PDB file of C-alpha atoms and ligand atoms in Angstrom:
ATOM      1  CA  MET Z   1      42.492 106.419  25.149  1.00  0.00           C
ATOM      2  CA  ILE Z   2      46.197 107.140  25.547  1.00  0.00           C
ATOM      3  CA  ARG Z   3      47.775 105.083  28.344  1.00  0.00           C
ATOM      4  CA  HIS Z   4      51.488 105.679  27.831  1.00  0.00           C
ATOM      5  CA  HIS Z   5      52.849 109.228  27.905  1.00  0.00           C
ATOM      6  CA  LEU Z   6      56.111 111.160  27.598  1.00  0.00           C
ATOM      7  CA  ASP Z   7      58.383 110.633  30.576  1.00  0.00           C
ATOM      8  CA  ASP Z   8      59.305 113.642  32.729  1.00  0.00           C
ATOM      9  CA  ALA Z   9      62.856 113.913  31.369  1.00  0.00           C
ATOM     10  CA  THR Z  10      61.510 114.046  27.807  1.00  0.00           C
ATOM     11  CA  VAL Z  11      58.981 116.766  28.685  1.00  0.00           C
ATOM     12  CA  LEU Z  12      61.748 118.895  30.225  1.00  0.00           C
ATOM     13  CA  SER Z  13      64.179 118.305  27.330  1.00  0.00           C
ATOM     14  CA  TYR Z  14      61.494 119.161  24.786  1.00  0.00           C
ATOM     15  CA  ALA Z  15      60.561 122.360  26.625  1.00  0.00           C
ATOM     16  CA  ALA Z  16      64.251 123.288  26.825  1.00  0.00           C
ATOM     17  CA  GLY Z  17      64.760 122.560  23.118  1.00  0.00           C
ATOM     18  CA  THR Z  18      67.529 120.030  23.698  1.00  0.00           C
ATOM     19  CA  LEU Z  19      66.020 116.957  21.985  1.00  0.00           C
ATOM     20  CA  THR Z  20      67.403 115.790  18.637  1.00  0.00           C
ATOM     21  CA  PRO Z  21      65.303 116.936  15.639  1.00  0.00           C
ATOM     22  CA  GLY Z  22      63.947 113.396  15.138  1.00  0.00           C
ATOM     23  CA  ALA Z  23      62.956 112.986  18.785  1.00  0.00           C
ATOM     24  CA  SER Z  24      61.295 116.419  18.676  1.00  0.00           C
ATOM     25  CA  VAL Z  25      59.118 115.264  15.778  1.00  0.00           C
ATOM     26  CA  VAL Z  26      58.003 112.193  17.749  1.00  0.00           C
ATOM     27  CA  VAL Z  27      57.167 114.351  20.789  1.00  0.00           C
ATOM     28  CA  THR Z  28      55.323 116.927  18.666  1.00  0.00           C
ATOM     29  CA  ALA Z  29      53.311 114.098  17.075  1.00  0.00           C
ATOM     30  CA  HIS Z  30      52.339 112.802  20.526  1.00  0.00           C
ATOM     31  CA  LEU Z  31      51.367 116.337  21.593  1.00  0.00           C
ATOM     32  CA  GLU Z  32      49.025 116.564  18.595  1.00  0.00           C
ATOM     33  CA  MET Z  33      47.095 113.658  20.116  1.00  0.00           C
ATOM     34  CA  CYS Z  34      47.521 114.210  23.856  1.00  0.00           C
ATOM     35  CA  PRO Z  35      46.047 117.182  25.788  1.00  0.00           C
ATOM     36  CA  GLU Z  36      47.563 115.880  29.019  1.00  0.00           C
ATOM     37  CA  CYS Z  37      51.146 116.099  27.737  1.00  0.00           C
ATOM     38  CA  ARG Z  38      50.403 119.465  26.080  1.00  0.00           C
ATOM     39  CA  ARG Z  39      49.589 120.767  29.573  1.00  0.00           C
ATOM     40  CA  ARG Z  40      52.757 119.193  30.998  1.00  0.00           C
ATOM     41  CA  VAL Z  41      54.949 120.765  28.289  1.00  0.00           C
ATOM     42  CA  ALA Z  42      53.282 124.158  28.763  1.00  0.00           C
ATOM     43  CA  HIS Z  43      53.991 123.944  32.491  1.00  0.00           C
ATOM     44  CA  ALA Z  44      57.627 122.940  31.931  1.00  0.00           C
ATOM     45  CA  GLU Z  45      58.010 125.746  29.418  1.00  0.00           C
ATOM     46  CA  ALA Z  46      56.600 128.276  31.897  1.00  0.00           C
ATOM     47  CA  VAL Z  47      59.037 127.097  34.574  1.00  0.00           C
ATOM     48  CA  GLY Z  48      61.887 127.157  32.050  1.00  0.00           C
ATOM     49  CA  GLY Z  49      60.853 130.661  30.961  1.00  0.00           C
ATOM     50  CA  SER Z  50      61.092 131.981  34.519  1.00  0.00           C
ATOM     51  CA  MET Z  51      64.556 130.417  34.830  1.00  0.00           C
ATOM     52  CA  LEU Z  52      65.602 132.171  31.615  1.00  0.00           C
ATOM     53  CA  THR Z  53      64.950 135.585  33.103  1.00  0.00           C
ATOM     54  CA  GLU Z  54      67.673 134.740  35.611  1.00  0.00           C
ATOM     55  CA  ALA Z  55      69.990 133.373  32.900  1.00  0.00           C
ATOM     56  CA  PRO Z  56      69.660 135.776  29.952  1.00  0.00           C
ATOM     57  CA  GLU Z  57      72.625 134.325  28.045  1.00  0.00           C
ATOM     58  CA  VAL Z  58      70.603 131.264  27.030  1.00  0.00           C
ATOM     59  CA  SER Z  59      68.814 131.930  23.760  1.00  0.00           C
ATOM     60  CA  LEU Z  60      65.471 130.134  23.884  1.00  0.00           C
ATOM     61  CA  SER Z  61      62.296 131.868  22.804  1.00  0.00           C
ATOM     62  CA  PRO Z  62      60.134 131.697  25.950  1.00  0.00           C
ATOM     63  CA  GLY Z  63      56.853 131.750  24.012  1.00  0.00           C
ATOM     64  CA  ALA Z  64      57.843 129.184  21.396  1.00  0.00           C
ATOM     65  CA  VAL Z  65      56.223 126.119  22.944  1.00  0.00           C
ATOM     66  CA  ASN Z  66      53.046 127.983  23.876  1.00  0.00           C
ATOM     67  CA  ASP Z  67      52.779 129.265  20.325  1.00  0.00           C
ATOM     68  CA  LEU Z  68      53.067 125.700  19.049  1.00  0.00           C
ATOM     69  CA  LEU Z  69      50.477 124.437  21.512  1.00  0.00           C
ATOM     70  CA  GLU Z  70      48.054 127.185  20.579  1.00  0.00           C
ATOM     71  CA  MET Z  71      48.565 126.351  16.915  1.00  0.00           C
ATOM     72  CA  LEU Z  72      47.875 122.667  17.574  1.00  0.00           C
ATOM     73  CA  ASP Z  73      44.720 123.482  19.549  1.00  0.00           C
ATOM     74  CA  VAL Z  74      43.428 125.704  16.785  1.00  0.00           C
ATOM     75  CA  SER Z  75      44.148 123.172  14.051  1.00  0.00           C
ATOM     76  CA  THR Z  76      42.420 120.417  16.079  1.00  0.00           C
ATOM     77  CA  ARG Z  77      39.296 122.521  16.528  1.00  0.00           C
ATOM     78  CA  LYS Z  78      39.129 123.348  12.831  1.00  0.00           C
ATOM     79  CA  THR Z  79      38.779 119.675  11.874  1.00  0.00           C
ATOM     80  CA  SER Z  80      35.101 118.745  11.848  1.00  0.00           C
ATOM     81  CA  PRO Z  81      33.999 115.202  12.787  1.00  0.00           C
ATOM     82  CA  VAL Z  82      32.778 114.683   9.211  1.00  0.00           C
ATOM     83  CA  GLN Z  83      36.234 115.473   7.783  1.00  0.00           C
ATOM     84  CA  LYS Z  84      37.780 113.038  10.219  1.00  0.00           C
ATOM     85  CA  LEU Z  85      35.480 110.232   9.089  1.00  0.00           C
ATOM     86  CA  SER Z  86      36.047 110.779   5.386  1.00  0.00           C
ATOM     87  CA  HIS Z  87      39.846 110.937   5.708  1.00  0.00           C
ATOM     88  CA  VAL Z  88      40.528 108.161   8.168  1.00  0.00           C
ATOM     89  CA  LYS Z  89      43.638 106.932   6.354  1.00  0.00           C
ATOM     90  CA  ASP Z  90      45.206 110.393   6.043  1.00  0.00           C
ATOM     91  CA  ASN Z  91      44.739 110.875   9.762  1.00  0.00           C
ATOM     92  CA  VAL Z  92      47.158 108.053  10.553  1.00  0.00           C
ATOM     93  CA  LEU Z  93      50.071 110.407   9.926  1.00  0.00           C
ATOM     94  CA  PRO Z  94      50.399 113.286  12.398  1.00  0.00           C
ATOM     95  CA  ARG Z  95      50.454 116.756  10.821  1.00  0.00           C
ATOM     96  CA  CYS Z  96      54.071 117.355  11.810  1.00  0.00           C
ATOM     97  CA  VAL Z  97      55.071 114.162   9.924  1.00  0.00           C
ATOM     98  CA  SER Z  98      52.929 114.879   6.839  1.00  0.00           C
ATOM     99  CA  GLY Z  99      54.588 118.296   6.764  1.00  0.00           C
ATOM    100  CA  ILE Z 100      58.018 116.694   6.387  1.00  0.00           C
ATOM    101  CA  ILE Z 101      57.380 113.746   4.059  1.00  0.00           C
ATOM    102  CA  ASN Z 102      54.792 115.542   1.939  1.00  0.00           C
ATOM    103  CA  LYS Z 103      52.875 112.465   0.820  1.00  0.00           C
ATOM    104  CA  PRO Z 104      49.985 110.374   2.129  1.00  0.00           C
ATOM    105  CA  LEU Z 105      50.557 107.060   3.865  1.00  0.00           C
ATOM    106  CA  GLU Z 106      49.458 105.070   0.783  1.00  0.00           C
ATOM    107  CA  LYS Z 107      52.239 106.661  -1.323  1.00  0.00           C
ATOM    108  CA  ILE Z 108      55.064 105.747   1.032  1.00  0.00           C
ATOM    109  CA  GLN Z 109      57.679 103.471  -0.495  1.00  0.00           C
ATOM    110  CA  TRP Z 110      58.454 101.050   2.290  1.00  0.00           C
ATOM    111  CA  ARG Z 111      61.798  99.309   2.423  1.00  0.00           C
ATOM    112  CA  ARG Z 112      60.996  95.715   3.266  1.00  0.00           C
ATOM    113  CA  LEU Z 113      63.363  94.068   5.692  1.00  0.00           C
ATOM    114  CA  GLY Z 114      61.520  90.778   5.473  1.00  0.00           C
ATOM    115  CA  TYR Z 115      59.688  88.859   8.166  1.00  0.00           C
ATOM    116  CA  GLY Z 116      56.876  91.371   8.266  1.00  0.00           C
ATOM    117  CA  VAL Z 117      58.985  94.458   9.041  1.00  0.00           C
ATOM    118  CA  SER Z 118      59.209  97.501   6.731  1.00  0.00           C
ATOM    119  CA  LEU Z 119      60.930 100.841   7.223  1.00  0.00           C
ATOM    120  CA  PHE Z 120      60.647 104.313   5.763  1.00  0.00           C
ATOM    121  CA  ARG Z 121      63.433 106.738   6.662  1.00  0.00           C
ATOM    122  CA  ILE Z 122      62.394 110.367   7.314  1.00  0.00           C
ATOM    123  CA  GLU Z 123      65.100 112.944   6.624  1.00  0.00           C
ATOM    124  CA  THR Z 124      65.585 115.397   9.486  1.00  0.00           C
ATOM    125  CA  GLY Z 125      68.719 117.163   8.222  1.00  0.00           C
ATOM    126  CA  ASP Z 126      72.470 116.739   8.526  1.00  0.00           C
ATOM    127  CA  ASN Z 127      72.501 118.251  12.001  1.00  0.00           C
ATOM    128  CA  ASP Z 128      70.486 115.406  13.486  1.00  0.00           C
ATOM    129  CA  PRO Z 129      72.779 112.941  15.293  1.00  0.00           C
ATOM    130  CA  GLY Z 130      69.869 110.491  15.451  1.00  0.00           C
ATOM    131  CA  LYS Z 131      67.490 108.861  12.991  1.00  0.00           C
ATOM    132  CA  LEU Z 132      63.763 109.132  12.431  1.00  0.00           C
ATOM    133  CA  PHE Z 133      61.689 106.570  10.568  1.00  0.00           C
ATOM    134  CA  LEU Z 134      58.284 104.997  10.176  1.00  0.00           C
ATOM    135  CA  MET Z 135      58.187 101.308  10.974  1.00  0.00           C
ATOM    136  CA  LYS Z 136      55.450  98.947   9.884  1.00  0.00           C
ATOM    137  CA  ILE Z 137      55.043  95.472  11.350  1.00  0.00           C
ATOM    138  CA  GLU Z 138      52.461  93.075   9.953  1.00  0.00           C
ATOM    139  CA  SER Z 139      49.500  92.126  12.115  1.00  0.00           C
ATOM    140  CA  GLY Z 140      49.993  89.056  14.268  1.00  0.00           C
ATOM    141  CA  ARG Z 141      53.816  89.195  14.128  1.00  0.00           C
ATOM    142  CA  LYS Z 142      55.867  88.354  17.152  1.00  0.00           C
ATOM    143  CA  MET Z 143      59.153  90.279  17.162  1.00  0.00           C
ATOM    144  CA  PRO Z 144      62.342  88.727  18.502  1.00  0.00           C
ATOM    145  CA  GLU Z 145      63.383  89.788  21.985  1.00  0.00           C
ATOM    146  CA  HIS Z 146      65.771  92.729  21.582  1.00  0.00           C
ATOM    147  CA  GLY Z 147      67.412  95.681  23.264  1.00  0.00           C
ATOM    148  CA  HIS Z 148      68.207  99.054  21.713  1.00  0.00           C
ATOM    149  CA  GLY Z 149      71.637 100.500  21.042  1.00  0.00           C
ATOM    150  CA  GLY Z 150      70.573 103.800  22.589  1.00  0.00           C
ATOM    151  CA  ASN Z 151      67.472 105.723  23.549  1.00  0.00           C
ATOM    152  CA  GLU Z 152      64.481 104.868  21.402  1.00  0.00           C
ATOM    153  CA  MET Z 153      61.271 106.846  21.286  1.00  0.00           C
ATOM    154  CA  THR Z 154      58.306 105.151  19.640  1.00  0.00           C
ATOM    155  CA  LEU Z 155      54.829 106.536  18.984  1.00  0.00           C
ATOM    156  CA  VAL Z 156      52.132 104.136  17.769  1.00  0.00           C
ATOM    157  CA  LEU Z 157      50.169 105.584  14.822  1.00  0.00           C
ATOM    158  CA  SER Z 158      47.934 102.628  13.936  1.00  0.00           C
ATOM    159  CA  GLY Z 159      47.318  99.074  15.041  1.00  0.00           C
ATOM    160  CA  SER Z 160      48.679  97.972  18.395  1.00  0.00           C
ATOM    161  CA  TYR Z 161      51.231  95.745  20.071  1.00  0.00           C
ATOM    162  CA  HIS Z 162      51.893  94.446  23.528  1.00  0.00           C
ATOM    163  CA  ASP Z 163      55.078  93.623  25.406  1.00  0.00           C
ATOM    164  CA  LYS Z 164      56.102  93.329  29.050  1.00  0.00           C
ATOM    165  CA  LEU Z 165      55.549  97.087  29.475  1.00  0.00           C
ATOM    166  CA  GLY Z 166      51.866  96.880  28.500  1.00  0.00           C
ATOM    167  CA  THR Z 167      49.595  97.338  25.486  1.00  0.00           C
ATOM    168  CA  PHE Z 168      50.401 100.194  23.091  1.00  0.00           C
ATOM    169  CA  GLY Z 169      47.772 101.585  20.696  1.00  0.00           C
ATOM    170  CA  ARG Z 170      47.408 104.809  18.699  1.00  0.00           C
ATOM    171  CA  GLY Z 171      48.894 107.758  20.554  1.00  0.00           C
ATOM    172  CA  ASP Z 172      50.834 105.670  23.067  1.00  0.00           C
ATOM    173  CA  MET Z 173      54.532 106.423  23.609  1.00  0.00           C
ATOM    174  CA  ALA Z 174      57.270 103.958  24.439  1.00  0.00           C
ATOM    175  CA  ASP Z 175      60.228 105.945  25.727  1.00  0.00           C
ATOM    176  CA  LEU Z 176      62.934 103.281  26.076  1.00  0.00           C
ATOM    177  CA  ASP Z 177      66.556 103.566  27.142  1.00  0.00           C
ATOM    178  CA  GLY Z 178      69.356 101.315  25.948  1.00  0.00           C
ATOM    179  CA  GLU Z 179      68.956  98.977  28.896  1.00  0.00           C
ATOM    180  CA  THR Z 180      65.381  97.899  28.225  1.00  0.00           C
ATOM    181  CA  GLU Z 181      64.821  94.623  26.386  1.00  0.00           C
ATOM    182  CA  HIS Z 182      61.407  93.686  25.099  1.00  0.00           C
ATOM    183  CA  GLN Z 183      59.524  91.454  22.694  1.00  0.00           C
ATOM    184  CA  PRO Z 184      56.625  93.265  21.006  1.00  0.00           C
ATOM    185  CA  VAL Z 185      53.737  91.178  19.667  1.00  0.00           C
ATOM    186  CA  VAL Z 186      51.522  92.954  17.122  1.00  0.00           C
ATOM    187  CA  ALA Z 187      47.766  92.413  17.539  1.00  0.00           C
ATOM    188  CA  ASP Z 188      45.822  90.545  14.859  1.00  0.00           C
ATOM    189  CA  GLY Z 189      43.701  92.388  12.333  1.00  0.00           C
ATOM    190  CA  GLU Z 190      45.757  95.509  11.608  1.00  0.00           C
ATOM    191  CA  ASP Z 191      49.393  96.254  10.769  1.00  0.00           C
ATOM    192  CA  CYS Z 192      51.156  98.281  13.434  1.00  0.00           C
ATOM    193  CA  ILE Z 193      52.687 101.526  12.150  1.00  0.00           C
ATOM    194  CA  CYS Z 194      54.976 103.448  14.503  1.00  0.00           C
ATOM    195  CA  LEU Z 195      57.005 106.646  14.357  1.00  0.00           C
ATOM    196  CA  VAL Z 196      60.432 105.900  15.818  1.00  0.00           C
ATOM    197  CA  ALA Z 197      63.380 108.128  16.757  1.00  0.00           C
ATOM    198  CA  ILE Z 198      66.732 106.631  17.696  1.00  0.00           C
ATOM    199  CA  ASP Z 199      69.452 108.742  19.238  1.00  0.00           C
ATOM    200  CA  SER Z 200      72.517 107.981  17.115  1.00  0.00           C
ATOM    201  CA  PRO Z 201      73.379 106.625  13.657  1.00  0.00           C
ATOM    202  CA  THR Z 202      75.677 103.996  15.141  1.00  0.00           C
ATOM    203  CA  HIS Z 203      72.902 102.715  17.272  1.00  0.00           C
ATOM    204  CA  PHE Z 204      70.551 102.750  14.322  1.00  0.00           C
ATOM    205  CA  LYS Z 205      72.906 100.581  12.276  1.00  0.00           C
ATOM    206  CA  ASP Z 206      73.150  98.167  15.151  1.00  0.00           C
ATOM    207  CA  PHE Z 207      69.449  98.147  15.699  1.00  0.00           C
ATOM    208  CA  ILE Z 208      68.215  96.377  12.589  1.00  0.00           C
ATOM    209  CA  PRO Z 209      70.773  93.536  12.483  1.00  0.00           C
ATOM    210  CA  ARG Z 210      70.272  92.976  16.190  1.00  0.00           C
ATOM    211  CA  LEU Z 211      66.534  93.077  15.760  1.00  0.00           C
ATOM    212  CA  MET Z 212      66.522  90.730  12.792  1.00  0.00           C
ATOM    213  CA  GLN Z 213      69.329  88.436  13.864  1.00  0.00           C
ATOM    214  CA  PRO Z 214      67.245  85.948  15.853  1.00  0.00           C
ATOM    215  CA  ILE Z 215      64.816  85.432  12.958  1.00  0.00           C
ATOM    216  CA  THR Z 216      67.223  85.553  10.037  1.00  0.00           C
ATOM    217  CA  GLY Z 217      69.827  83.450  11.815  1.00  0.00           C
ATOM    218  CA  ILE Z 218      72.668  85.674  10.479  1.00  0.00           C
TER     219      ILE Z 218
HETATM  220 ZN1  LIG B 301      50.676 112.151  26.669  1.00  0.00          ZN
HETATM  221 ZN1  LIG B 302      62.152  97.733  20.473  1.00  0.00          ZN
END
């Protein structure tokens, strides 16, 4: 069961099409798993659509989000329970992520940062001011306490972790601003794989050294 959802500001930004490409992928991935947020986005899009009729100079396709939601609903219904069981590993990656990286999870070449943390960068184009990546943390690892250089949007794809904000399992979103500090602890038994979008390259460069600093001692 999903316990942590998109915050209201993210729902509105997504419906308005103002998120960075990387953040949009994270939101779309959550929407694949979460009927509740699909309803919230559809509502925001409907409200935004009625505002557009009063402001015709803004070029946003009013039906775009609904089209996406309909597509997601249809693709969910087409997957039989049997298919789900026989392709458990493939189902870790959301469709919108598989569509970009074009390879199954087992084929991903992780860049090991040491101390149980690995990264895989997902290209989202030169126009993206932020970064998108998959992050894998080994089961049982306790991360150092850290903040984030900017906004960070994390979606858990497998395994789970807990921090002062709660327990986060598959489908749960952590929508953190630069002010929030936390210390995630990954549950035993399964590596935790997350889809993470960070809002600027500068912040991304800061993120890893700051994250690793307390354990590497650099
Ligand atoms: Zn949700
Ligand atoms: Zn963090």
